Amino acid sequence: MGNKPTGTSGRSSDSQDAGLLFGILRAAVDAAASGATEAAAARARTLADPRLGDATGALLDGGVGTLLDHGLRGLWECGWQPRDVAEYARRLSPVARAYLLDAMVARADRHHPREGRDPRWQAQLDELAPTPPTSADDVVLSRWSSRRRLDRPSALEMVVSVLGLLAAAPALTPILPPPGGAGAPGVRGTRGNAVEVKILGRIRALLAKAESTEFPEEAEALSAKAQMLMTRFSLDDALLESAGSARAHTAAAGVRRIWLTAPYVGAKALLAHVVARANRCRAVSDDRIGYVNIVGADLDLELVEILTTSLLLQANRAMLGHGRQVDGRGASRTRSWRQSFLVSYATRIGERLTEAGAASQATLDEDQSARLLPVLAAREQQVEHLFAELFPRTRTHAVSVSNPSGWAAGRVAADLADLRQGRQAVDQRTSA
């Protein structure tokens, strides 16, 4: 593939070279997608062979760009969102993930202009790249890898892993319209306002403090205060809706996707399920891929995502604080202990959240309760309808527990994260 004679035969040879390289690249990607990492790496090394000639780099840049466009366009058409890709890409190496995110942002304008994208989809893209690449040329493989001082073999192995990930990604349930596409079923926009932004900011700040403190009693108090504010805020929103206020959210349901980190995905999904149930939402998880879809009213979805994320962090910190576990013979019991810990933690948190919700609703007077019940019933109907539409075939499964010590420790940790209901949070609300 070195020096070529001029004329038609040279162009034909160039075309043959490009076809050969693209075939090897496709074979490497197919191997990576099927999990044959050694075969994928071997084919990537073949492409990096310096004996192939100087023209190889430009030809491979074109082939990689073609496969990137095809892979990303396929993801958008199969229900993926930018945030989904960013979470799913955590299974890549840090440099491969960085390349994928840069490519996703830089090549977004290639097929669908910005005005043809759902604002929520675009907001996710903007969050992932505060300083995005200026154009698709910035993520041409040879240029991108040169700026990061990657040699050709490393760059090709990296990009093959990226393309393999895209090729192997399964279809997801659409919860936002793809770029240039029609709206997803039942999904509507959130009507945020200054009051909502302010209260959600307070909730996030309280939970951030709960996550960072080393003192369980302080974490308990902060989490309790956040949950009280969340519960009351949600009920107040429903009361505003009953009064026909423009500041209330509509009863229409929507969907959020929460990604979970391995290991113990099933146990972590259980925690998301109990938080969703306590906040009038439905949840369905895919433990193989590692995510939970939450269906609920707009505001409840926001609150469930905030609380689930915080409780997962708190549970993980408490679990790791116990260190590794061994039995009387010195054999490791860490995995069974941590699985049991997380299942117990989720179970107890579910009990506490249910109690907190009931206590919060009990603070309402008779007139408020009478106005609230029809609104909550309407929201529940919307949630059930959308859930059945999007997930017509679901099944339940148990999460195994085999370590009594881990179960007991998880229950204690959940008690320390006790989300007790009280009246003092009402004073923190912003008045209507």
XYZ file of C-alpha atoms in Angstrom:
432
model
C 0.000 0.000 0.000
C 3.031 2.270 -0.386
C 3.767 4.137 -3.646
C 1.037 3.811 -6.294
C 1.317 4.332 -10.026
C -0.844 7.086 -11.397
C -3.876 6.424 -13.503
C -6.871 4.132 -13.356
C -4.980 1.128 -12.024
C -3.749 3.195 -9.061
C -7.252 4.309 -8.181
C -8.480 0.741 -8.447
C -5.689 -0.429 -6.165
C -6.540 2.319 -3.652
C -10.128 1.152 -3.676
C -9.033 -2.425 -3.095
C -6.779 -1.317 -0.233
C -9.643 0.630 1.376
C -11.952 -2.350 1.014
C -9.387 -4.685 2.545
C -8.729 -2.373 5.499
C -12.413 -1.782 6.084
C -13.032 -5.533 6.031
C -10.361 -6.113 8.678
C -11.755 -3.237 10.741
C -15.275 -4.668 10.545
C -13.976 -8.095 11.555
C -12.192 -6.547 14.554
C -15.369 -4.713 15.594
C -17.500 -7.839 15.204
C -15.046 -9.758 17.392
C -15.147 -7.030 20.051
C -18.956 -6.958 19.958
C -19.123 -10.715 20.523
C -16.713 -10.572 23.452
C -13.737 -12.077 21.603
C -11.352 -9.427 22.896
C -8.145 -11.260 21.973
C -9.256 -11.719 18.369
C -10.317 -8.071 18.211
C -6.959 -6.919 19.560
C -5.101 -9.143 17.078
C -6.974 -7.628 14.132
C -6.359 -4.125 15.479
C -2.624 -4.902 15.593
C -2.821 -6.076 11.986
C -4.251 -2.709 10.998
C -1.432 -0.973 12.867
C 1.310 -2.852 10.980
C 3.652 -0.155 9.567
C 4.308 -2.301 6.482
C 0.814 -1.442 5.231
C 2.063 1.987 4.197
C 1.523 5.669 4.944
C -1.910 5.825 3.322
C -3.388 3.453 5.889
C -4.063 6.187 8.462
C -6.321 8.260 6.204
C -8.197 5.208 4.976
C -8.779 4.001 8.522
C -9.915 7.465 9.631
C -12.644 7.267 7.015
C -13.653 3.739 7.962
C -13.806 4.577 11.671
C -15.909 7.667 10.940
C -18.365 5.634 8.880
C -18.776 3.021 11.615
C -19.096 5.692 14.303
C -21.892 7.433 12.424
C -23.656 4.140 11.817
C -23.284 3.019 15.441
C -24.449 6.278 17.023
C -27.361 6.686 14.636
C -28.401 3.127 15.466
C -28.351 3.884 19.190
C -30.574 6.950 18.845
C -33.048 4.963 16.756
C -33.083 2.174 19.383
C -34.072 4.339 22.351
C -30.680 5.444 23.673
C -30.010 8.943 25.027
C -26.652 10.708 25.439
C -26.648 10.068 29.194
C -27.321 6.368 28.569
C -24.295 6.147 26.296
C -22.113 7.908 28.863
C -23.163 5.482 31.602
C -22.909 2.383 29.422
C -19.432 3.473 28.292
C -18.079 3.181 31.855
C -17.252 -0.426 30.979
C -14.637 0.916 28.552
C -11.170 2.132 29.492
C -11.049 5.827 30.517
C -9.395 6.857 27.250
C -11.890 4.882 25.144
C -14.806 6.391 27.028
C -13.358 9.884 26.528
C -13.083 9.277 22.791
C -16.652 8.004 22.548
C -18.073 11.013 24.399
C -16.071 13.441 22.274
C -17.184 11.684 19.106
C -20.817 11.627 20.203
C -20.830 15.366 20.822
C -18.745 16.387 17.820
C -20.678 14.288 15.319
C -24.162 15.158 16.627
C -24.673 17.770 13.908
C -23.753 15.392 11.116
C -27.244 14.053 10.491
C -29.684 16.061 12.630
C -29.384 19.822 13.224
C -29.830 21.166 16.729
C -33.303 22.557 16.038
C -34.485 19.006 15.264
C -33.613 17.653 18.720
C -35.737 17.413 21.826
C -34.481 20.058 24.321
C -34.074 17.400 27.035
C -31.989 15.240 24.691
C -29.847 18.234 23.796
C -29.465 19.196 27.471
C -27.955 15.781 28.165
C -25.490 16.246 25.334
C -24.505 19.673 26.650
C -23.991 18.303 30.185
C -21.531 15.702 28.906
C -19.328 18.232 27.145
C -19.026 21.650 28.830
C -16.197 22.367 26.341
C -17.167 20.259 23.314
C -14.953 19.580 20.285
C -15.462 22.325 17.729
C -16.226 19.978 14.814
C -16.274 16.383 13.649
C -12.710 16.905 12.362
C -11.531 17.115 15.986
C -12.424 13.474 16.568
C -10.856 12.021 13.432
C -8.986 9.116 14.974
C -5.466 10.039 13.831
C -5.830 13.650 15.036
C -7.517 12.781 18.331
C -4.980 10.086 19.220
C -2.035 12.296 18.218
C -3.156 15.062 20.602
C -3.270 12.471 23.400
C 0.030 10.910 22.379
C -1.424 7.494 21.645
C 0.587 5.334 19.263
C -1.217 3.728 16.350
C -1.611 0.221 17.897
C -3.074 1.692 21.106
C -5.388 4.030 19.197
C -6.726 1.233 16.999
C -7.306 -1.152 19.913
C -9.082 1.663 21.710
C -11.382 2.567 18.828
C -12.186 -1.085 18.108
C -13.393 -1.442 21.706
C -15.573 1.674 21.259
C -17.100 0.455 18.003
C -17.629 -3.010 19.465
C -19.530 -1.516 22.381
C -21.807 0.401 20.010
C -22.403 -2.667 17.870
C -23.308 -4.854 20.864
C -25.634 -2.355 22.579
C -29.189 -3.722 22.907
C -32.338 -1.768 22.102
C -33.797 0.260 24.979
C -37.336 1.441 25.592
C -37.657 4.923 24.007
C -38.343 7.555 26.655
C -37.361 10.651 24.649
C -37.798 11.308 20.934
C -34.555 10.690 19.016
C -32.956 13.499 17.009
C -35.263 14.280 14.137
C -37.796 11.666 15.284
C -41.334 11.642 16.600
C -42.112 11.878 20.304
C -41.839 8.840 22.556
C -45.192 7.490 23.799
C -46.620 9.254 26.812
C -43.558 11.423 27.382
C -44.033 15.136 27.961
C -41.830 17.974 29.081
C -41.343 19.097 32.656
C -42.760 22.536 33.420
C -40.117 23.773 35.810
C -40.361 27.096 37.650
C -38.254 29.166 40.015
C -39.903 27.695 43.116
C -39.243 24.145 41.957
C -35.626 24.877 41.080
C -35.079 26.452 44.503
C -36.583 23.568 46.480
C -34.862 20.901 44.404
C -31.620 22.761 45.022
C -32.234 22.580 48.769
C -32.962 18.864 48.565
C -29.800 18.171 46.590
C -27.730 20.238 49.018
C -29.087 18.320 52.025
C -28.398 14.973 50.407
C -24.925 16.044 49.300
C -24.089 16.797 52.934
C -25.534 13.436 53.995
C -23.311 11.700 51.449
C -20.148 13.481 52.534
C -20.379 13.358 56.318
C -18.513 10.664 58.255
C -21.019 10.762 61.128
C -24.053 8.442 60.754
C -26.237 10.539 63.060
C -25.648 13.653 60.946
C -26.349 11.724 57.727
C -29.579 10.467 59.287
C -30.735 13.948 60.215
C -29.866 15.410 56.813
C -31.522 12.561 54.896
C -34.621 12.827 57.084
C -34.851 16.546 56.444
C -34.465 16.001 52.695
C -37.144 13.309 52.600
C -39.565 15.440 54.587
C -39.063 18.314 52.184
C -39.473 16.006 49.195
C -42.675 14.398 50.433
C -44.321 17.656 51.382
C -43.256 19.317 48.144
C -44.826 16.514 46.098
C -48.090 16.706 48.034
C -48.171 20.494 47.750
C -47.751 20.169 43.998
C -50.740 17.827 43.882
C -52.791 20.330 45.909
C -51.820 23.090 43.486
C -53.036 20.901 40.656
C -56.359 20.344 42.397
C -56.767 24.125 42.576
C -55.959 24.520 38.881
C -52.721 26.411 39.543
C -50.455 27.031 36.585
C -47.534 26.202 38.861
C -48.630 22.582 39.241
C -47.350 19.747 37.088
C -49.780 17.907 34.865
C -50.926 14.407 35.737
C -49.276 13.002 32.611
C -46.594 10.446 33.421
C -43.063 10.264 32.072
C -40.011 8.010 32.355
C -36.508 8.309 33.804
C -33.664 5.833 33.423
C -31.271 5.350 36.341
C -28.047 3.462 35.652
C -26.480 1.212 38.274
C -22.839 0.263 38.736
C -21.714 -3.345 39.066
C -21.447 -5.450 41.136
C -24.657 -6.292 43.046
C -26.844 -4.697 40.369
C -29.917 -6.688 41.401
C -29.677 -5.570 45.017
C -29.143 -1.951 43.971
C -32.122 -2.169 41.619
C -34.229 -3.279 44.595
C -33.385 -0.011 46.346
C -34.542 1.959 43.292
C -37.769 -0.066 43.250
C -38.639 0.662 46.894
C -37.901 4.383 46.518
C -40.095 4.496 43.397
C -42.951 2.645 45.097
C -42.860 4.924 48.139
C -43.157 7.939 45.846
C -46.093 6.758 43.709
C -43.942 5.530 40.805
C -43.435 2.186 39.078
C -40.057 0.675 38.254
C -38.764 -2.034 35.932
C -35.106 -3.038 35.806
C -32.717 -4.817 33.469
C -30.054 -6.353 35.683
C -28.064 -7.677 32.710
C -27.401 -4.211 31.315
C -27.609 -2.424 34.669
C -30.396 0.149 34.702
C -33.852 0.861 36.108
C -36.685 2.602 34.248
C -38.893 4.676 36.570
C -42.417 5.660 35.464
C -44.200 8.448 37.323
C -45.381 12.044 37.381
C -42.709 14.549 36.386
C -41.977 15.911 39.844
C -42.052 12.485 41.493
C -39.534 11.229 38.927
C -37.179 14.041 39.801
C -37.469 13.295 43.507
C -37.045 9.529 43.041
C -33.888 10.022 40.991
C -32.381 12.394 43.553
C -33.154 10.182 46.550
C -32.156 6.913 44.863
C -28.802 8.329 43.810
C -28.105 9.592 47.324
C -29.165 6.389 49.077
C -27.046 4.288 46.733
C -24.016 6.385 47.644
C -24.779 6.180 51.356
C -25.374 2.422 51.198
C -22.157 1.841 49.279
C -20.145 3.890 51.767
C -21.652 2.073 54.744
C -21.084 -1.318 53.090
C -17.441 -0.650 52.232
C -16.871 0.682 55.748
C -17.226 -2.870 57.064
C -14.274 -4.038 54.978
C -13.780 -7.576 53.719
C -15.562 -10.458 55.421
C -14.272 -13.978 56.139
C -15.762 -17.012 57.833
C -14.292 -18.943 60.774
C -11.966 -20.857 58.459
C -10.622 -17.716 56.816
C -12.537 -18.171 53.551
C -13.878 -15.007 51.916
C -17.552 -14.244 52.488
C -17.355 -10.699 51.180
C -19.615 -11.151 48.169
C -22.468 -12.893 49.994
C -22.134 -10.445 52.910
C -22.372 -7.366 50.673
C -25.248 -8.781 48.629
C -27.189 -9.495 51.836
C -26.282 -6.082 53.238
C -27.688 -4.229 50.221
C -30.891 -6.285 50.048
C -31.501 -5.720 53.756
C -30.724 -2.028 53.427
C -33.191 -1.641 50.552
C -35.901 -3.566 52.378
C -35.605 -1.443 55.493
C -35.433 1.816 53.544
C -38.653 0.824 51.788
C -40.377 0.353 55.147
C -39.156 3.707 56.391
C -40.153 5.606 53.267
C -43.629 4.103 53.352
C -44.016 5.192 56.979
C -42.756 8.677 56.135
C -45.215 9.071 53.273
C -48.149 7.983 55.414
C -47.124 10.344 58.209
C -46.786 13.247 55.801
C -50.234 12.686 54.331
C -51.658 12.468 57.862
C -50.611 16.086 58.516
C -53.127 17.343 55.963
C -56.502 18.591 57.132
C -59.785 17.128 55.872
C -60.241 19.706 53.112
C -56.719 19.177 51.801
C -57.132 15.399 51.889
C -60.409 15.606 49.991
C -58.780 17.708 47.248
C -55.627 15.595 47.182
C -57.075 12.119 46.706
C -58.607 12.652 43.211
C -55.359 14.185 41.942
C -53.240 11.325 43.286
C -55.720 8.826 41.837
C -55.493 10.497 38.418
C -51.697 10.460 38.548
C -51.695 6.792 39.528
C -53.945 5.994 36.577
C -51.604 7.844 34.200
C -48.602 5.987 35.622
C -50.253 2.586 35.310
C -51.374 3.311 31.749
C -47.924 4.398 30.580
C -46.225 1.540 32.416
C -48.484 -0.995 30.707
C -47.919 0.688 27.331
C -44.134 0.732 27.566
C -43.586 -2.517 29.464
C -46.413 -4.912 28.559
C -44.381 -7.986 29.546
C -42.575 -7.891 32.873
C -41.741 -10.527 35.440
C -40.721 -10.418 39.063
C -37.704 -12.192 40.499
C -36.233 -12.564 43.958
C -32.821 -11.246 44.990
C -30.969 -13.915 46.958
C -29.758 -13.450 50.540
C -27.472 -15.962 52.233
C -25.481 -14.095 54.874
C -27.269 -13.318 58.180
C -24.459 -11.047 59.347
C -24.674 -8.930 56.200
C -28.471 -8.768 56.523
C -28.238 -7.520 60.105
C -25.611 -4.913 59.219
C -27.700 -3.653 56.307
C -30.716 -3.182 58.530
C -28.681 -1.203 61.041
C -27.294 1.001 58.253
C -30.817 1.637 56.944
C -31.950 2.593 60.438
C -29.104 5.111 60.615
C -30.358 6.531 57.302
C -33.835 6.624 58.876
C -36.050 9.011 56.950
C -38.365 9.949 59.779
C -41.258 12.263 59.116
C -41.694 15.502 61.043
C -43.298 18.886 60.861
C -40.141 21.009 60.922
C -39.561 20.582 57.184
C -42.793 22.380 56.394
C -41.219 25.649 57.536
C -38.500 25.226 54.925
C -40.926 25.211 52.026
C -41.127 28.192 49.792
C -44.623 29.607 50.084
C -46.820 29.580 47.038
